[in-house]
Coordinates of C-alpha atoms in Angstrom, one line a residue:
M923 CA -0.1 -0.2 0.0
W924 CA 3.1 2.4 0.6
R925 CA 6.7 2.1 -0.4
K926 CA 9.2 1.5 2.4
Y927 CA 12.7 3.2 1.9
P928 CA 15.7 2.3 4.3
L929 CA 16.1 4.7 7.5
Y930 CA 19.7 5.9 7.1
V931 CA 20.6 6.7 10.7
T932 CA 24.4 6.2 12.5
K933 CA 24.1 5.2 16.8
F934 CA 26.4 7.7 18.3
N935 CA 26.8 8.2 22.3
Y936 CA 28.3 11.4 23.5
S937 CA 28.1 13.3 26.8
V938 CA 25.0 15.0 27.4
N939 CA 26.1 16.4 30.6
Q940 CA 27.8 19.3 28.6
R941 CA 26.0 22.1 27.3
W942 CA 24.8 21.4 23.6
V943 CA 26.5 19.0 21.7
R944 CA 27.4 20.1 18.2
K945 CA 28.8 17.7 16.6
I946 CA 28.4 17.8 12.6
Q947 CA 30.0 16.4 9.8
S948 CA 30.3 18.0 6.6
P949 CA 32.8 16.1 4.3
A950 CA 31.5 18.3 1.3
E951 CA 30.3 21.7 0.6
G952 CA 26.2 21.8 1.0
Y953 CA 26.0 19.3 3.3
L954 CA 25.5 18.5 7.0
K955 CA 24.8 15.5 9.3
N956 CA 24.2 15.3 12.7
P957 CA 24.7 11.9 14.4
G958 CA 23.3 13.0 17.5
S959 CA 24.3 12.9 21.1
E960 CA 21.8 10.4 22.1
L961 CA 21.1 6.5 20.8
L962 CA 17.7 6.5 19.3
C963 CA 15.0 5.0 21.0
Y964 CA 13.5 2.0 19.6
D965 CA 10.0 2.0 21.8
T966 CA 6.8 2.3 20.3
L967 CA 4.6 5.9 21.1
G968 CA 2.4 4.2 23.1
D969 CA 4.9 2.6 25.2
V970 CA 6.9 6.1 26.0
I971 CA 3.5 7.7 26.9
A972 CA 2.9 4.3 29.5
Q973 CA 6.4 5.4 31.2
T974 CA 5.6 8.9 31.3
V975 CA 2.8 8.0 33.4
D976 CA 4.8 5.8 35.2
K977 CA 6.8 8.7 36.3
Y978 CA 4.3 11.3 36.8
P979 CA 0.7 9.6 37.5
D980 CA -1.0 12.3 39.6
R981 CA 0.2 15.2 37.4
V982 CA -2.2 17.1 35.2
A983 CA -1.7 15.9 31.6
V984 CA -4.4 17.8 30.4
K985 CA -6.5 20.8 31.1
S986 CA -8.7 21.9 28.5
V987 CA -10.4 25.0 29.6
H988 CA -13.0 25.4 27.1
E989 CA -14.6 22.3 28.0
D990 CA -13.8 22.7 31.8
V991 CA -12.2 19.3 32.0
T992 CA -8.8 18.3 33.6
I993 CA -7.6 14.8 33.7
T994 CA -4.1 13.3 35.3
Y995 CA -1.4 11.4 33.4
E996 CA -3.0 8.5 34.9
Q997 CA -6.7 9.1 33.9
L998 CA -5.4 9.6 30.6
L999 CA -3.6 6.5 30.2
K1000 CA -7.0 4.6 31.6
Q1001 CA -9.1 6.5 29.5
A1002 CA -6.9 5.8 25.9
D1003 CA -6.6 2.1 26.8
S1004 CA -10.6 1.9 27.6
L1005 CA -10.6 3.5 24.0
G1006 CA -8.4 1.2 22.6
C1007 CA -9.6 -2.2 23.9
A1008 CA -12.9 -1.2 22.5
L1009 CA -12.2 -0.2 19.3
R1010 CA -10.0 -3.7 18.9
S1011 CA -13.2 -5.4 20.5
Q1012 CA -15.1 -3.8 17.6
G1013 CA -13.1 -5.5 14.9
L1014 CA -10.4 -3.1 14.1
E1015 CA -6.9 -4.9 13.6
K1016 CA -3.3 -3.7 14.0
G1017 CA -2.9 -1.0 11.2
D1018 CA -6.3 -0.4 10.8
R1019 CA -7.0 3.2 10.6
L1020 CA -8.9 5.7 12.9
G1021 CA -10.1 9.1 11.7
I1022 CA -10.0 11.9 14.2
W1023 CA -12.3 14.4 13.1
T1024 CA -12.7 17.1 15.5
H1025 CA -11.1 20.1 17.2
N1026 CA -8.5 20.6 20.1
S1027 CA -10.6 18.6 23.0
V1028 CA -9.6 16.2 25.6
S1029 CA -11.1 13.1 23.1
W1030 CA -8.7 14.5 20.5
I1031 CA -5.4 13.7 22.6
V1032 CA -7.3 10.3 24.1
A1033 CA -7.7 8.8 20.6
V1034 CA -4.2 9.6 19.5
I1035 CA -3.0 7.6 22.3
A1036 CA -5.6 4.7 22.4
A1037 CA -4.4 4.4 18.6
A1038 CA -1.0 4.2 19.3
R1039 CA -1.3 1.7 22.5
A1040 CA -3.7 -0.4 20.5
G1041 CA -1.5 -0.8 17.3
L1042 CA -4.1 1.1 15.3
I1043 CA -3.1 4.8 12.5
S1044 CA -4.7 7.9 14.0
V1045 CA -5.8 9.8 10.9
L1046 CA -5.5 13.7 12.0
I1047 CA -8.2 15.3 9.9
N1048 CA -8.8 19.2 9.6
P1049 CA -12.2 19.9 11.7
V1050 CA -13.3 22.4 8.8
Y1051 CA -13.3 19.8 6.4
E1052 CA -16.6 19.9 4.5
K1053 CA -18.3 16.8 2.9
N1054 CA -16.2 15.8 0.0
E1055 CA -13.1 16.5 1.8
L1056 CA -14.0 14.4 4.7
G1057 CA -15.3 11.4 2.1
F1058 CA -12.0 11.8 0.2
C1059 CA -9.8 11.5 3.4
I1060 CA -11.9 8.5 4.4
K1061 CA -11.3 6.9 1.2
K1062 CA -8.0 7.7 0.5
T1063 CA -6.9 5.9 4.2
G1064 CA -9.6 3.0 4.0
M1065 CA -10.4 4.2 7.5
K1066 CA -12.2 1.6 9.7
S1067 CA -13.4 3.9 12.5
L1068 CA -14.2 7.8 12.7
L1069 CA -14.3 9.9 15.7
V1070 CA -16.7 12.8 15.4
G1071 CA -16.3 15.8 17.4
N1072 CA -18.9 17.4 19.7
P1073 CA -20.4 19.9 17.5
L1074 CA -19.4 24.2 18.1
P1075 CA -21.7 26.9 17.2
N1076 CA -20.4 27.5 14.0
R1077 CA -18.9 23.8 12.9
D1078 CA -21.5 21.3 13.0
Y1079 CA -20.0 17.7 12.7
N1080 CA -23.2 15.7 12.8
K1081 CA -24.5 17.5 9.8
T1082 CA -21.9 17.2 7.8
L1083 CA -21.5 13.5 8.3
L1084 CA -25.4 13.0 7.8
Q1085 CA -25.3 14.5 4.5
L1086 CA -22.0 12.5 3.7
L1087 CA -23.5 9.0 5.2
P1088 CA -27.6 9.7 5.0
N1089 CA -28.2 6.0 6.5
I1090 CA -26.2 6.0 9.5
Q1091 CA -29.1 7.1 11.1
T1092 CA -30.8 3.4 10.2
S1093 CA -27.8 1.2 11.1
K1094 CA -26.9 -0.3 14.1
P1095 CA -23.6 1.3 15.9
G1096 CA -20.6 -0.6 15.2
S1097 CA -21.9 -2.2 12.1
W1098 CA -22.7 0.3 9.7
T1099 CA -21.5 -0.8 6.2
S1100 CA -21.7 1.6 3.1
K1101 CA -21.0 0.9 -0.9
E1102 CA -19.3 4.4 -1.0
F1103 CA -17.0 3.5 2.2
P1104 CA -16.6 -0.2 2.1
N1105 CA -13.8 -0.1 5.1
L1106 CA -15.5 2.5 7.2
T1107 CA -17.8 0.2 9.9
S1108 CA -18.1 2.5 13.2
I1109 CA -18.6 6.0 14.0
I1110 CA -17.6 7.1 17.6
N1111 CA -19.6 10.5 18.3
T1112 CA -18.1 12.5 21.0
G1113 CA -21.5 14.7 21.7
K1114 CA -23.8 15.3 24.1
N1115 CA -26.2 14.1 22.6
D1116 CA -25.1 11.2 20.7
L1117 CA -26.4 10.7 16.9
K1118 CA -28.3 7.6 16.4
G1119 CA -26.3 4.6 14.4
T1120 CA -23.0 5.6 16.4
L1121 CA -21.0 4.9 19.1
S1122 CA -21.2 6.8 22.3
Y1123 CA -17.3 8.0 23.4
N1124 CA -18.2 8.3 26.6
S1125 CA -19.2 4.7 27.2
L1126 CA -16.5 3.4 25.3
I1127 CA -13.6 4.9 27.7
A1128 CA -15.8 3.4 30.6
G1129 CA -15.5 0.3 29.8
G1130 CA -11.7 -0.4 31.1
G1131 CA -8.6 -1.2 29.1
S1132 CA -7.4 -4.9 30.7
Q1133 CA -6.4 -6.5 27.4
I1134 CA -4.0 -3.3 25.5
S1135 CA -0.7 -5.4 26.6
Q1136 CA -1.6 -7.9 24.1
Y1137 CA -2.4 -5.6 21.4
S1138 CA 0.3 -3.4 22.1
S1139 CA 3.4 -5.7 22.1
E1140 CA 2.3 -6.3 18.3
V1141 CA 3.5 -3.1 17.7
K1142 CA 7.1 -2.3 16.1
S1143 CA 9.0 0.8 16.1
A1144 CA 8.9 0.2 12.5
D1145 CA 5.4 0.3 12.0
G1146 CA 2.9 3.1 11.0
S1147 CA 1.7 5.5 13.8
I1148 CA 0.2 8.6 12.5
I1149 CA -1.2 10.3 9.1
H1150 CA -0.9 13.5 8.7
L1151 CA -2.7 15.1 5.7
T1152 CA -1.1 18.2 3.8
S1153 CA -3.0 21.1 3.4
G1154 CA -3.7 20.2 -0.1
T1155 CA -3.6 23.7 -1.4
T1156 CA -2.6 22.4 -4.9
G1157 CA -5.0 19.4 -5.0
D1158 CA -6.1 17.0 -3.2
P1159 CA -4.4 16.5 0.4
K1160 CA -1.8 14.0 0.4
A1161 CA -1.7 11.4 3.8
A1162 CA 1.8 11.3 5.1
L1163 CA 2.2 8.3 7.4
D1164 CA 5.1 8.3 10.2
S1165 CA 6.0 5.6 12.0
H1166 CA 6.4 4.9 15.6
L1167 CA 10.2 5.3 15.5
G1168 CA 9.7 8.6 14.1
A1169 CA 7.2 9.8 16.3
V1170 CA 9.0 8.9 19.6
N1171 CA 12.4 10.2 18.6
N1172 CA 11.4 13.7 16.6
T1173 CA 9.1 14.1 19.9
Y1174 CA 12.0 14.0 22.2
L1175 CA 14.2 15.7 20.4
S1176 CA 12.2 18.4 19.6
G1177 CA 10.8 18.5 23.3
K1178 CA 14.6 18.8 24.5
R1179 CA 15.6 21.6 22.7
N1180 CA 12.3 23.5 23.6
G1181 CA 13.8 22.5 27.6
F1182 CA 10.5 20.2 28.4
H1183 CA 12.9 17.9 30.1
K1184 CA 14.6 20.9 32.6
E1185 CA 11.2 21.2 34.6
H1186 CA 7.2 20.5 34.6
H1187 CA 6.2 22.8 31.9
K1188 CA 2.6 24.3 31.1
I1189 CA 2.5 24.2 27.2
C1190 CA -0.6 26.7 26.1
V1191 CA -1.8 25.3 23.1
Q1192 CA -2.7 27.8 20.2
V1193 CA -2.2 25.5 17.2
P1194 CA -4.6 23.1 15.9
L1195 CA -4.0 19.6 16.8
F1196 CA -4.2 17.8 13.8
H1197 CA -1.5 19.7 12.6
A1198 CA 2.0 18.0 13.2
L1199 CA 3.0 21.7 15.2
G1200 CA 0.4 20.7 17.5
S1201 CA 0.3 17.0 17.1
I1202 CA 3.8 16.4 17.4
V1203 CA 5.7 19.3 18.8
T1204 CA 3.4 20.4 20.9
V1205 CA 1.6 17.6 22.5
L1206 CA 3.4 14.5 22.3
A1207 CA 6.8 16.1 22.9
G1208 CA 5.5 17.9 26.0
F1209 CA 3.9 14.0 27.1
R1210 CA 7.5 12.8 26.3
H1211 CA 8.7 14.7 29.1
G1212 CA 5.9 15.2 31.6
S1213 CA 4.5 18.3 30.6
S1214 CA 0.9 19.4 31.6
I1215 CA -1.1 20.7 28.4
I1216 CA -3.2 23.6 28.3
L1217 CA -6.0 24.1 25.9
P1218 CA -7.6 27.6 25.7
S1219 CA -10.3 27.2 23.0
P1220 CA -11.6 24.6 20.2
T1221 CA -10.3 26.6 17.7
Y1222 CA -8.1 29.5 17.4
N1223 CA -8.9 32.6 19.9
L1224 CA -6.5 35.0 20.6
D1225 CA -8.3 36.7 23.9
A1226 CA -8.7 32.7 24.8
N1227 CA -5.0 32.0 24.3
I1228 CA -3.9 35.0 26.2
K1229 CA -6.2 34.6 29.3
A1230 CA -5.1 31.2 29.7
L1231 CA -1.3 31.9 28.9
F1232 CA -1.6 34.6 32.3
A1233 CA -4.5 32.6 34.3
E1234 CA -3.2 29.2 34.1
G1235 CA 0.5 29.9 34.4
C1236 CA 2.0 28.5 31.4
T1237 CA 5.5 28.3 30.7
S1238 CA 5.7 27.6 27.5
I1239 CA 3.5 28.0 24.0
T1240 CA 3.8 27.1 20.2
G1241 CA 2.6 29.2 17.6
T1242 CA 3.0 29.9 13.4
P1243 CA 4.6 33.3 12.8
T1244 CA 0.7 35.0 12.0
M1245 CA -0.5 33.8 15.7
Y1246 CA 2.2 35.7 16.9
V1247 CA 1.8 38.8 14.7
D1248 CA -1.8 38.9 16.8
M1249 CA -0.4 38.0 20.0
V1250 CA 2.4 40.8 20.1
S1251 CA -0.1 43.0 18.8
K1252 CA -2.8 42.6 21.6
V1253 CA 0.4 42.2 24.2
K1254 CA 2.0 45.4 23.5
T1255 CA -1.6 47.3 24.5
M1256 CA -1.8 45.6 27.7
G1257 CA 1.2 47.3 29.8
D1258 CA 3.3 45.0 32.0
I1259 CA 1.0 41.8 33.1
P1260 CA 3.3 39.5 35.1
S1261 CA 4.0 36.0 33.0
K1262 CA 5.5 32.9 34.0
L1263 CA 6.0 32.4 30.2
R1264 CA 10.0 31.2 29.6
M1265 CA 9.9 29.6 26.1
A1266 CA 8.0 30.7 22.7
L1267 CA 8.4 28.4 19.8
A1268 CA 7.4 29.8 16.1
A1269 CA 7.2 27.1 13.3
G1270 CA 4.8 26.2 11.0
A1271 CA 5.9 28.7 8.2
P1272 CA 8.9 31.3 7.8
C1273 CA 9.1 33.9 10.2
S1274 CA 10.4 37.5 10.2
P1275 CA 13.5 38.4 12.1
Q1276 CA 11.6 41.6 13.3
L1277 CA 8.8 39.1 14.6
I1278 CA 11.5 37.2 16.4
R1279 CA 12.9 40.5 18.1
D1280 CA 9.2 41.5 19.0
M1281 CA 8.4 38.2 20.3
Q1282 CA 11.1 38.5 22.9
K1283 CA 10.7 42.0 23.7
Y1284 CA 7.2 41.8 24.5
L1285 CA 5.9 38.5 25.5
K1286 CA 9.3 38.6 27.6
A1287 CA 10.2 34.9 26.6
D1288 CA 13.1 32.8 25.4
V1289 CA 11.9 32.7 21.4
K1290 CA 12.7 29.7 19.1
A1291 CA 12.5 28.7 15.6
L1292 CA 11.6 25.4 14.1
Y1293 CA 11.8 24.0 10.6
G1294 CA 10.1 20.8 9.4
M1295 CA 7.3 19.2 7.4
T1296 CA 4.7 17.2 7.8
E1297 CA 6.6 14.5 5.7
T1298 CA 9.6 14.6 8.1
T1299 CA 7.2 13.9 11.2
A1300 CA 8.0 17.4 12.5
S1301 CA 11.6 18.8 13.4
S1302 CA 14.7 19.2 11.2
F1303 CA 16.5 21.9 12.1
Q1304 CA 15.5 23.7 15.7
S1305 CA 17.4 26.4 17.8
L1306 CA 19.3 25.1 20.5
P1307 CA 18.9 26.3 24.2
D1308 CA 21.5 28.5 24.0
D1309 CA 21.2 30.1 20.6
S1310 CA 21.7 34.0 20.7
I1311 CA 18.6 36.0 19.7
D1312 CA 20.3 37.2 16.5
L1313 CA 21.2 33.6 15.4
V1314 CA 17.6 32.4 16.3
A1315 CA 16.4 35.6 13.9
E1316 CA 18.3 34.9 11.2
T1317 CA 18.0 31.1 11.1
V1318 CA 15.6 28.3 11.6
G1319 CA 17.7 26.6 14.0
Y1320 CA 20.3 24.0 13.9
I1321 CA 20.5 20.6 12.5
Q1322 CA 18.2 18.2 14.5
D1323 CA 19.7 14.7 15.7
H1324 CA 20.3 11.7 13.5
T1325 CA 19.5 14.0 10.3
E1326 CA 21.1 14.6 7.2
A1327 CA 21.1 17.9 5.1
K1328 CA 21.9 18.8 1.7
V1329 CA 21.3 21.6 -0.8
V1330 CA 21.0 21.1 -4.4
D1331 CA 20.6 22.8 -7.6
E1332 CA 18.1 22.4 -10.3
D1333 CA 20.5 19.3 -11.7
G1334 CA 20.5 17.7 -8.5
E1335 CA 24.3 18.6 -7.6
I1336 CA 25.1 19.9 -4.4
V1337 CA 25.5 24.0 -3.9
P1338 CA 28.4 25.6 -1.6
F1339 CA 27.5 26.6 2.0
G1340 CA 25.3 29.3 2.1
S1341 CA 24.1 29.0 -1.5
P1342 CA 20.5 28.9 -2.1
G1343 CA 19.1 25.7 -3.4
E1344 CA 16.5 22.8 -2.9
L1345 CA 16.5 21.2 0.7
M1346 CA 16.7 17.6 0.6
L1347 CA 16.9 15.7 3.9
R1348 CA 17.4 12.0 5.1
G1349 CA 16.9 10.4 8.5
Y1350 CA 15.0 8.1 10.9
N1351 CA 12.4 10.9 10.9
N1352 CA 11.4 10.9 6.9
M1353 CA 7.7 9.4 6.4
I1354 CA 7.5 6.0 5.5
G1355 CA 5.4 7.2 2.5
Y1356 CA 2.1 8.6 1.3
W1357 CA -0.7 6.1 1.8
D1358 CA -1.7 4.7 -0.9
D1359 CA 0.2 6.9 -3.6
P1360 CA 3.5 5.0 -4.5
E1361 CA 3.9 7.3 -6.9
K1362 CA 3.8 10.4 -5.6
T1363 CA 6.1 9.0 -2.6
K1364 CA 8.4 8.1 -5.6
Q1365 CA 8.6 11.5 -6.7
T1366 CA 9.3 12.9 -3.3
V1367 CA 11.3 10.6 -1.9
S1368 CA 14.6 8.9 -3.7
E1369 CA 15.6 5.2 -3.6
D1370 CA 18.6 6.1 -1.3
G1371 CA 15.9 8.0 1.2
W1372 CA 16.3 11.6 0.1
L1373 CA 13.3 13.7 0.7
K1374 CA 12.6 16.5 -1.8
T1375 CA 11.2 19.5 0.6
G1376 CA 10.6 22.0 -2.4
D1377 CA 12.0 24.4 -0.2
L1378 CA 14.7 26.9 -1.3
F1379 CA 17.0 26.6 1.7
A1380 CA 20.8 27.5 2.4
I1381 CA 22.9 25.7 5.3
S1382 CA 26.2 26.8 6.9
K1383 CA 29.1 24.9 7.7
D1384 CA 28.3 25.7 11.6
G1385 CA 24.8 23.4 11.0
Y1386 CA 22.1 26.3 11.1
G1387 CA 19.9 26.5 8.2
R1388 CA 17.8 29.4 6.6
V1389 CA 14.6 29.4 4.6
V1390 CA 14.9 31.4 1.1
G1391 CA 11.5 30.8 0.0
R1392 CA 9.4 28.1 -1.6
L1393 CA 10.4 26.9 -5.0
K1394 CA 7.5 27.7 -6.3
D1395 CA 6.8 31.0 -4.9
I1396 CA 9.8 32.3 -7.1
I1397 CA 9.1 35.5 -9.0
V1398 CA 11.2 35.8 -12.2
R1399 CA 11.4 39.7 -12.9
G1400 CA 12.8 40.7 -16.6
G1401 CA 14.9 37.4 -16.0
E1402 CA 15.8 37.9 -12.2
N1403 CA 15.3 35.3 -9.9
I1404 CA 13.5 36.9 -6.8
A1405 CA 12.6 35.3 -3.6
P1406 CA 9.7 37.0 -1.8
K1407 CA 10.3 36.0 1.7
E1408 CA 13.9 38.2 1.5
I1409 CA 11.5 41.2 0.6
E1410 CA 8.6 40.5 3.1
D1411 CA 11.2 40.5 6.1
I1412 CA 12.5 43.7 5.1
L1413 CA 9.0 45.1 4.9
N1414 CA 8.0 43.8 8.0
T1415 CA 10.4 45.8 10.0
H1416 CA 8.5 49.3 8.9
P1417 CA 6.5 50.5 11.9
D1418 CA 3.2 50.7 10.3
I1419 CA 3.5 47.1 8.2
V1420 CA 1.9 44.2 10.8
E1421 CA 2.1 41.7 8.1
S1422 CA 3.2 41.6 4.4
Q1423 CA 2.9 39.1 1.1
V1424 CA 5.0 39.6 -1.9
I1425 CA 3.9 38.3 -5.0
G1426 CA 4.7 38.4 -8.7
V1427 CA 1.7 39.9 -10.9
A1428 CA 1.5 39.9 -15.0
D1429 CA 3.7 42.2 -16.7
E1430 CA 3.8 42.5 -20.2
R1431 CA 7.9 43.9 -20.5
L1432 CA 9.5 42.1 -17.6
G1433 CA 7.0 39.2 -17.5
E1434 CA 6.3 39.6 -13.9
E1435 CA 6.6 42.6 -11.9
L1436 CA 6.7 42.7 -7.6
C1437 CA 3.6 43.5 -5.7
A1438 CA 3.3 43.8 -1.9
V1439 CA 0.1 43.2 -0.2
L1440 CA 0.1 44.6 3.1
R1441 CA -1.9 44.5 6.2
L1442 CA -1.4 48.0 8.8
K1443 CA -1.7 49.3 11.5
E1444 CA -5.2 50.8 12.9
G1445 CA -5.4 54.0 10.8
A1446 CA -2.0 54.1 9.0
S1447 CA -1.4 54.6 5.4
I1448 CA 1.2 53.5 3.0
S1449 CA 2.2 54.7 -0.5
P1450 CA 5.0 53.0 -3.0
D1451 CA 7.1 55.9 -2.6
D1452 CA 7.2 54.8 1.3
I1453 CA 8.0 51.4 0.2
K1454 CA 10.8 52.4 -1.9
Q1455 CA 12.5 54.7 0.9
H1456 CA 12.1 51.9 3.2
C1457 CA 13.9 49.1 0.9
T1458 CA 16.5 51.6 -0.4
G1459 CA 19.9 50.4 0.5
R1460 CA 18.6 47.3 1.9
I1461 CA 18.2 45.1 -1.2
A1462 CA 18.8 45.7 -4.8
R1463 CA 16.3 47.8 -6.4
F1464 CA 15.2 45.3 -8.9
K1465 CA 13.6 43.9 -5.6
I1466 CA 11.5 46.7 -4.5
P1467 CA 8.2 46.1 -5.1
R1468 CA 6.6 49.1 -7.6
I1469 CA 3.2 47.9 -6.8
V1470 CA 1.1 48.3 -3.4
K1471 CA -1.9 46.9 -2.2
I1472 CA -3.5 47.0 1.2
T1473 CA -5.9 44.4 2.9
Q1474 CA -7.8 43.8 6.1
E1475 CA -7.0 40.2 6.1
F1476 CA -5.1 37.7 4.8
P1477 CA -6.3 34.3 3.8
K1478 CA -5.1 31.8 5.8
T1479 CA -5.2 28.2 6.6
T1480 CA -6.5 26.2 9.6
S1481 CA -3.1 26.2 11.0
G1482 CA -2.6 29.8 10.3
K1483 CA -0.7 29.6 7.8
I1484 CA -1.5 32.9 5.0
Q1485 CA -2.5 31.2 1.5
K1486 CA -0.3 32.8 -0.8
H1487 CA -1.6 31.2 -3.7
R1488 CA -5.2 32.7 -2.5
V1489 CA -3.5 35.9 -2.3
K1490 CA -2.4 36.0 -5.7
K1491 CA -5.7 35.3 -7.0
I1492 CA -7.5 38.6 -5.0
V1493 CA -4.9 40.5 -6.3
E1494 CA -5.5 39.3 -10.2
S1495 CA -9.0 39.6 -9.4
G1496 CA -8.8 43.4 -8.8
Q1497 CA -10.3 42.9 -5.5
L1498 CA -7.8 45.0 -3.8
N1499 CA -6.9 48.6 -4.0

């Protein structure tokens, strides 16, 4: 069903009692290898969660502010094992897929751990997906069971479900069948008003999980663990399958770089859990080190996030750049509020150096950066604990342990350190493959295990990486290749600009002309001459945008990424002045 590739990893064991070990190998220009300072762990995700529970049984694992629910690690494992056993007793077997289609909630977290413990593969579905998108995900992954969220005022899961599966209410719970979805046999409803034909989540977690060991003993480190669905901005979503090996080690290593291992952290979750930044880097990395997870709201809500940050005494927070743009703007107006925040991680999209510095100034936290992909489990480059703010602002961090990286040109030849090219990655954390799509897997991962990122990237000999842009976003103006991010980083230093996106628009003479789309501070105005004056002396003249458009809001994905292709369409359609 998917193609497996060999894992190119090396085992080393250096002293970890010193400061952070920077032991990279770079035998050639444009190539890095970090052999790691600790051995890889070959336990399964279910095993390592149980190990955390053994250490901290009475510690709070999750506090969901919006649900008014708090559970300890011991309670979390008990509920997960009960759900896992119930799913196996319903006929699910090792390797079957459990779809999780709900917003940030305790049940989402319990379901992911239940799947890992019971040898199932959890499929993390965007909660805003509509009928056709949900149907595609069910078919694509051959899903056998689907957990559905409790309806929200603006999100009625049951209504969408009934549009897709109209005969479910006349079926017996747990034995539903459909010609269109032949693998799907059960729907688990977490709602307070259970939908006819579905299984009750609350009854399943109350059943007890004494048989879980017989299921968890079947699972191996190389088995599939989690399927993350890509955003699908250029077509249908791709289903990237990550292994237990990838999840276990990436959560441990990324969590350690964030300092989760040093002390008990309370992590404020403002990102959606279905995204790798939410699932791997935030929740599961927190669990690997015994942190407490705080869920302020079911979906992204700036006011709820800030309230929880202070009221719950959160010590860490993760988020996308746009989330931090909103947070910094809000915190600026709040005065000197006492905070316990010590670490703020920016990831999920390229972050401007100015925003990194603003985060440190206004959030009063140790700011970190992370670069990764759905296809590499999560973290591939990440700031080290003792990195300076300048290093964090100008790079996406140091190459992750047990990872190889190289930067190549259009012909696949390695380019010198500091030169831009496509980043390619290899290591334990590369996905097993795209589920049921060997052709796309082959296009993305080479026979010898190198994964094409599609990112224009530069690496330095000392192990740090820098995002130049997306290859598909490169603008060709009069024969010159221009990376939008370089210009956006400069525009974002303007005192009146909140966010910026630079795109190429059709030009008869040059092929493409540069257009800056800006979100401004309230009451501010700006002209092309202002932009020219701000950029002159900072970048070459041909990189200075000649066209300026103003927007009140950028179109974004659920995970907070600005959708550049939609920005381009809006400009081309003449909707912005």
